[in-house]
Amino acid sequence: MYHDSDSTLETGNIVSGGGRNISLGDYTEEWRAHRRLVHSALHRCCQQSLHGVIERQALHLRKVLMDYQETAVDLSEDFTVAASNVITTLAFGKEYDKTTPELQELHSCLNDIVALWGSSWISALDSFPLLRRPQQPGSTGLWPSCCTDQRHRELLLFKNLKHDIYTSCRLCLTSFFNVGQVQANVYEEIRTVLEGRYPKYSDRHRLPVLSSLINEMLRLRPVAPLAIPHRAIRDSSIAGYFIPKNTVIIPNLFGAHHDPAVWSEPYSFKPERFLEGGGGSTRLLMPFGGGARLCLGETVAKIELFLFTAYLLRDFQFVLPQSEGSLPDLRGVASVVLKVKAYKVIARPRP
Ligand code: HEM
């Protein structure tokens, strides 16, 4: 049984408020009730309002891109705002403009946390607990001061959203430039199948080229390559190996997605592997982890990724400005989440 996230680590302990929140909380009765509550609330949203909320943000993003009038821009902030507006609309009934100070403060706090979480200082503290100094009352130690703010802590519940969705969207875009035909294929599919209208999530089975692109992007660059550290809550075994209680387990999702025994040419970007007869199976994908600690936002994320990508590809062709000397880097930067290096792009409206 590997249900605990590891809040005994310095990172886990601070981000989870001492093991009490969902993403890094311990597997207690209270945690299970909390997770069930959030799960059913998200489920209700998915059935009732989520589609409308995402469609609204996708259309807003479309307008933002139109307003750039084909100038070369780094779209990361716009993707971030669109993705986080989905969750703030659901959670607080509020959406933000990218210039709103409150949003900027939240984003900078989340960026600081993710940067610190991935830093070697924190790894050292996790590996050598003796290095941890007792903290002064009111101090957050190495962590950004926003970690003490209750509202910000609540938002950490959804911390994955902004980074994961925007990272996925940017990786998606990055892939277009590296593999020229993909963008044109997806556009052609949307144009012919939907005959001009905007897609619904229920159209996904009729849009296999788009779905295969999203699946391949999640396979090649799982946004959380090492998921979240887990702790065995009792003696157990994995594939015949004895796992004593309290062992920290780190699920290597990146490794599973690049196993040559499972995927042909695992390091190549080949969306067609997920098309009929391509040999790839979505059942072997695990970008959202698995088991009792499966990503709570999986359904929200899938709907959002699908609609954002479909809306943007329906209305724009993305091209690199001449000034970008080389193709954007598909490798990503390793951290808690796999980030994409900054680059500029031109969103050219489709006729
Ligand atoms: C492309 C988008 C996303 C990806 C790839 C992703 C991936 C993941 C992964 C790999 C984990 C760790 C699972 C494990 O340790 O076994 C996780 C946990 C989690 N994710 Fe996501 N996620 C995404 C979007 C979201 C969204 C949109 C939300 C919120 C609405 C969310 C909320 C959470 C929460 C609360 C957890 C902790 C669950 C627990 O410990 O019980 N994620 N996610």
XYZ file of C-alpha atoms and ligand atoms in Angstrom:
394
model
C 0.000 0.000 0.000
C 1.605 3.276 -1.101
C -1.153 5.714 -0.361
C 0.638 8.352 1.699
C 2.237 11.190 -0.112
C 5.491 11.810 1.630
C 4.903 14.694 3.987
C 7.906 13.580 6.067
C 10.070 15.279 3.446
C 10.696 18.990 4.038
C 8.951 19.833 0.780
C 5.932 17.696 1.509
C 5.670 18.877 5.052
C 5.578 22.572 4.224
C 3.454 22.443 1.081
C 0.921 20.155 2.753
C 0.708 22.217 5.940
C 2.087 19.310 7.978
C 0.502 16.508 5.931
C -3.018 17.922 5.994
C -3.919 18.948 2.449
C -4.865 16.745 -0.495
C -1.868 16.747 -2.786
C 0.722 15.902 -0.151
C -1.472 14.950 2.780
C -1.208 11.690 4.713
C -3.670 8.905 3.941
C -5.898 9.419 6.985
C -9.676 9.137 7.406
C -9.844 12.941 7.308
C -7.816 13.013 4.056
C -10.111 10.423 2.443
C -13.212 12.449 3.343
C -11.545 15.619 2.023
C -10.588 13.942 -1.252
C -14.071 12.410 -1.709
C -15.631 15.837 -1.174
C -13.370 17.558 -3.734
C -13.771 14.659 -6.152
C -17.550 14.857 -6.090
C -17.484 18.674 -6.382
C -15.215 18.443 -9.459
C -17.376 15.657 -10.866
C -20.466 17.859 -10.519
C -18.614 20.721 -12.206
C -17.566 18.464 -15.075
C -21.195 17.534 -15.665
C -22.700 20.976 -15.212
C -20.608 24.082 -15.717
C -17.064 23.079 -16.662
C -17.528 22.946 -20.426
C -19.039 26.410 -20.491
C -16.283 27.832 -18.296
C -13.516 26.348 -20.469
C -15.195 27.398 -23.716
C -15.440 30.937 -22.400
C -11.733 30.998 -21.514
C -10.777 29.423 -24.847
C -12.709 32.144 -26.697
C -11.118 34.809 -24.543
C -7.684 33.353 -25.324
C -8.596 33.447 -29.006
C -9.375 37.168 -28.700
C -6.087 37.835 -26.882
C -4.174 36.109 -29.678
C -6.131 38.008 -32.347
C -5.212 41.279 -30.603
C -1.508 40.480 -30.974
C -2.045 40.954 -34.731
C 0.638 38.510 -35.731
C 3.403 39.966 -33.590
C 5.845 37.457 -32.121
C 5.095 36.873 -28.421
C 5.829 34.412 -25.649
C 2.379 32.940 -24.943
C 3.172 31.356 -21.594
C 1.511 34.065 -19.517
C -1.660 33.989 -21.619
C -1.933 30.201 -21.350
C -1.331 30.466 -17.630
C -4.051 33.057 -17.122
C -6.581 31.107 -19.214
C -5.878 27.875 -17.332
C -5.921 29.422 -13.888
C -9.090 31.379 -14.702
C -10.896 28.070 -15.232
C -10.090 26.969 -11.723
C -10.609 30.350 -10.038
C -14.029 30.593 -11.727
C -14.950 27.163 -10.368
C -13.448 27.729 -6.923
C -14.145 31.417 -6.236
C -16.590 32.388 -8.997
C -14.006 34.925 -10.167
C -11.758 35.404 -13.188
C -8.743 37.656 -13.468
C -7.054 39.803 -16.055
C -3.338 39.153 -16.399
C -2.572 42.607 -15.056
C -4.568 42.060 -11.818
C -2.103 42.432 -8.901
C -3.805 39.626 -6.924
C -3.300 37.178 -9.796
C 0.270 38.277 -10.357
C 0.989 37.797 -6.663
C -0.517 34.288 -6.723
C 1.401 33.315 -9.839
C 4.669 34.627 -8.543
C 4.084 32.725 -5.298
C 3.372 29.495 -7.185
C 6.403 30.027 -9.427
C 8.600 30.578 -6.361
C 7.286 27.419 -4.737
C 7.796 25.293 -7.834
C 11.302 26.724 -8.349
C 12.222 26.129 -4.732
C 10.671 22.685 -4.684
C 12.888 21.679 -7.598
C 16.016 23.279 -6.137
C 19.041 21.390 -4.864
C 18.711 23.162 -1.473
C 15.406 21.494 -0.817
C 16.721 18.115 -2.005
C 19.552 18.518 0.487
C 17.079 19.225 3.289
C 15.017 16.213 2.269
C 18.078 13.977 2.202
C 19.707 15.313 5.386
C 17.031 16.217 7.944
C 19.756 17.321 10.369
C 20.247 20.393 8.182
C 16.735 21.570 9.001
C 16.895 24.405 11.514
C 14.027 24.916 13.972
C 12.028 27.831 12.614
C 11.188 31.039 14.420
C 7.459 31.487 15.087
C 5.845 33.073 12.017
C 8.820 32.276 9.795
C 8.452 30.167 6.649
C 12.196 29.454 6.504
C 13.340 29.055 2.935
C 9.805 29.153 1.613
C 8.156 32.219 0.104
C 6.237 34.235 2.679
C 2.977 33.602 0.768
C 3.108 30.034 2.135
C 1.688 31.340 5.395
C -1.389 32.784 3.699
C -4.413 30.488 4.050
C -5.956 31.496 0.705
C -2.692 30.802 -1.066
C -2.452 27.463 0.688
C -5.918 26.602 -0.582
C -4.811 27.448 -4.082
C -1.905 25.075 -3.720
C -4.542 22.370 -3.883
C -4.803 23.321 -7.501
C -1.161 24.125 -7.996
C -0.869 21.556 -10.726
C -3.457 23.191 -12.855
C -1.620 26.248 -14.008
C 1.716 24.581 -14.543
C 0.421 21.375 -16.000
C -2.051 22.815 -18.447
C 0.089 25.655 -19.653
C 3.159 23.440 -19.835
C 1.165 20.923 -21.859
C -0.175 23.589 -24.220
C 3.283 25.024 -24.756
C 4.778 21.586 -25.290
C 2.048 20.982 -27.804
C 2.970 24.147 -29.664
C 6.664 23.327 -29.435
C 6.028 20.007 -31.079
C 4.376 21.666 -34.106
C 7.563 23.396 -35.097
C 9.608 20.274 -34.709
C 7.286 18.106 -36.739
C 5.906 20.283 -39.535
C 2.889 18.333 -40.793
C 1.182 17.779 -37.430
C -0.447 21.194 -37.185
C -1.817 21.037 -40.725
C -3.213 17.532 -40.146
C -5.065 18.561 -37.003
C -6.483 21.663 -38.700
C -7.659 19.640 -41.670
C -9.365 17.138 -39.391
C -11.167 19.825 -37.373
C -12.230 21.629 -40.543
C -13.657 18.614 -42.297
C -15.219 16.801 -39.340
C -16.786 19.779 -37.595
C -17.696 21.737 -40.713
C -16.786 25.096 -39.238
C -18.242 24.869 -35.740
C -16.198 24.897 -32.518
C -15.553 21.482 -30.980
C -17.208 19.981 -27.903
C -15.404 17.502 -25.677
C -17.850 14.860 -26.891
C -16.307 15.280 -30.391
C -13.015 13.773 -29.223
C -13.731 10.323 -30.684
C -14.386 11.925 -34.062
C -11.072 13.804 -33.919
C -8.466 11.033 -33.607
C -5.604 13.094 -35.037
C -6.050 15.793 -32.414
C -6.476 13.194 -29.634
C -3.328 11.372 -30.761
C -1.376 14.633 -30.644
C -2.469 15.297 -27.044
C -1.733 11.702 -25.998
C 1.720 11.748 -27.572
C 2.544 15.039 -25.919
C 1.498 13.653 -22.511
C 3.549 10.504 -23.177
C 6.725 12.150 -24.407
C 6.772 14.872 -21.770
C 4.708 13.837 -18.746
C 4.242 17.128 -16.950
C 5.054 15.645 -13.530
C 7.797 13.177 -14.593
C 8.260 11.742 -11.104
C 4.661 12.276 -9.934
C 4.567 12.995 -6.200
C 6.692 10.997 -3.715
C 4.663 8.340 -1.890
C 5.294 6.452 1.353
C 4.419 2.807 1.974
C 1.882 2.713 4.797
C 2.647 -0.959 5.532
C 5.108 -3.698 4.551
C 4.452 -4.683 0.973
C 6.130 -5.751 -2.284
C 6.512 -4.504 -5.856
C 7.302 -7.034 -8.602
C 8.660 -9.417 -5.961
C 10.816 -6.789 -4.173
C 10.119 -6.404 -0.474
C 9.115 -2.828 0.404
C 9.271 -2.132 4.154
C 6.717 0.163 5.764
C 7.630 3.885 5.476
C 9.775 3.425 2.346
C 9.563 6.435 0.042
C 8.366 5.395 -3.426
C 8.945 7.714 -6.382
C 6.800 6.703 -9.387
C 8.948 7.146 -12.502
C 6.264 8.134 -15.016
C 8.878 9.432 -17.438
C 10.614 6.037 -17.400
C 7.325 4.195 -17.982
C 6.596 6.431 -20.979
C 10.026 5.822 -22.517
C 10.363 2.090 -21.957
C 11.608 0.630 -25.282
C 9.945 -2.673 -24.401
C 6.584 -0.903 -24.572
C 7.051 2.006 -27.008
C 8.818 1.877 -30.355
C 11.274 4.772 -30.785
C 10.277 6.054 -27.358
C 12.189 9.344 -27.613
C 10.632 10.339 -30.942
C 7.549 12.512 -31.233
C 5.161 10.269 -33.170
C 1.476 11.069 -32.540
C 0.510 8.514 -35.207
C 1.453 5.724 -32.785
C -1.948 6.375 -31.137
C -3.891 6.168 -34.388
C -5.477 2.902 -35.448
C -2.786 0.341 -36.275
C -0.008 2.617 -34.900
C 0.888 0.192 -32.112
C 0.563 2.584 -29.132
C -2.071 2.109 -26.448
C -3.537 4.822 -24.251
C -3.995 2.143 -21.570
C -0.219 2.242 -21.064
C -0.147 5.988 -20.555
C 0.021 7.256 -16.992
C 0.617 11.024 -17.098
C -1.835 11.452 -14.199
C -0.281 8.778 -11.964
C -2.501 5.991 -10.702
C -4.187 4.246 -7.796
C -5.566 5.965 -4.731
C -3.439 9.065 -5.349
C -4.381 9.444 -9.013
C -4.440 13.104 -10.083
C -7.654 14.597 -8.775
C -7.901 16.952 -11.735
C -7.515 14.315 -14.471
C -10.933 14.848 -16.042
C -10.769 18.631 -15.750
C -7.279 18.591 -17.296
C -8.284 16.347 -20.194
C -11.295 18.469 -21.104
C -9.254 21.633 -20.818
C -6.338 20.352 -22.888
C -8.666 19.094 -25.581
C -10.765 22.253 -25.875
C -7.923 24.764 -25.625
C -5.870 22.915 -28.234
C -8.846 22.422 -30.561
C -10.036 26.028 -30.357
C -6.569 27.441 -31.008
C -5.771 25.106 -33.895
C -9.122 25.743 -35.498
C -8.471 29.479 -35.654
C -4.699 29.939 -35.872
C -1.635 28.688 -37.587
C 1.365 28.975 -35.272
C 4.633 29.962 -36.918
C 8.066 30.826 -35.618
C 9.363 34.370 -36.191
C 12.447 34.644 -38.383
C 14.324 36.030 -35.374
C 14.064 32.639 -33.564
C 17.272 31.175 -34.918
C 16.573 27.566 -33.983
C 13.573 25.358 -33.272
C 12.152 25.522 -29.728
C 13.643 22.946 -27.425
C 11.383 19.902 -27.005
C 13.364 18.521 -24.071
C 11.890 20.718 -21.353
C 13.581 21.779 -18.133
C 13.421 19.241 -15.320
C 11.868 20.477 -12.076
C 8.875 19.322 -10.031
C 6.992 19.928 -13.243
C 8.622 19.684 -16.647
C 8.882 23.257 -17.876
C 9.347 24.561 -21.397
C 12.101 27.041 -22.196
C 10.751 30.456 -23.222
C 10.295 31.142 -26.929
C 8.242 33.496 -29.103
C 5.636 32.514 -31.626
C 3.329 34.195 -34.149
C -0.356 33.236 -34.036
C -1.572 33.764 -37.614
C -5.373 33.790 -37.930
C -6.739 31.170 -40.339
C -8.659 32.668 -43.281
C -2.105 18.078 -17.859
C -2.573 18.268 -16.646
C -2.200 17.487 -15.410
C -1.297 16.465 -15.242
C -0.401 15.810 -16.297
C -1.331 16.084 -13.836
C -0.562 15.067 -13.274
C -0.588 14.729 -11.930
C 0.249 13.701 -11.334
C 1.266 12.835 -12.075
C -0.048 13.647 -10.010
C 0.598 12.724 -8.959
C -0.097 11.375 -8.949
C 0.659 10.390 -8.100
O 1.461 10.795 -7.255
O 0.444 9.170 -8.261
C -1.085 14.632 -9.753
C -1.663 14.839 -8.509
C -2.648 15.778 -8.281
N -3.227 16.615 -9.211
Fe -2.792 16.704 -11.211
N -2.247 16.868 -13.184
C -2.807 17.735 -14.098
C -3.780 18.690 -13.844
C -4.414 18.856 -12.632
C -5.535 19.745 -12.419
C -6.227 20.555 -13.503
C -5.856 19.670 -11.080
C -6.955 20.354 -10.312
C -8.161 20.611 -10.759
C -4.948 18.721 -10.468
C -4.957 18.360 -9.134
C -4.168 17.397 -8.568
C -4.205 17.027 -7.143
C -5.105 17.647 -6.077
C -3.250 16.001 -6.978
C -2.912 15.263 -5.677
C -3.789 14.010 -5.571
C -3.497 13.178 -4.319
O -2.394 13.228 -3.784
O -4.402 12.450 -3.882
N -4.094 18.249 -11.446
N -1.396 15.273 -10.941
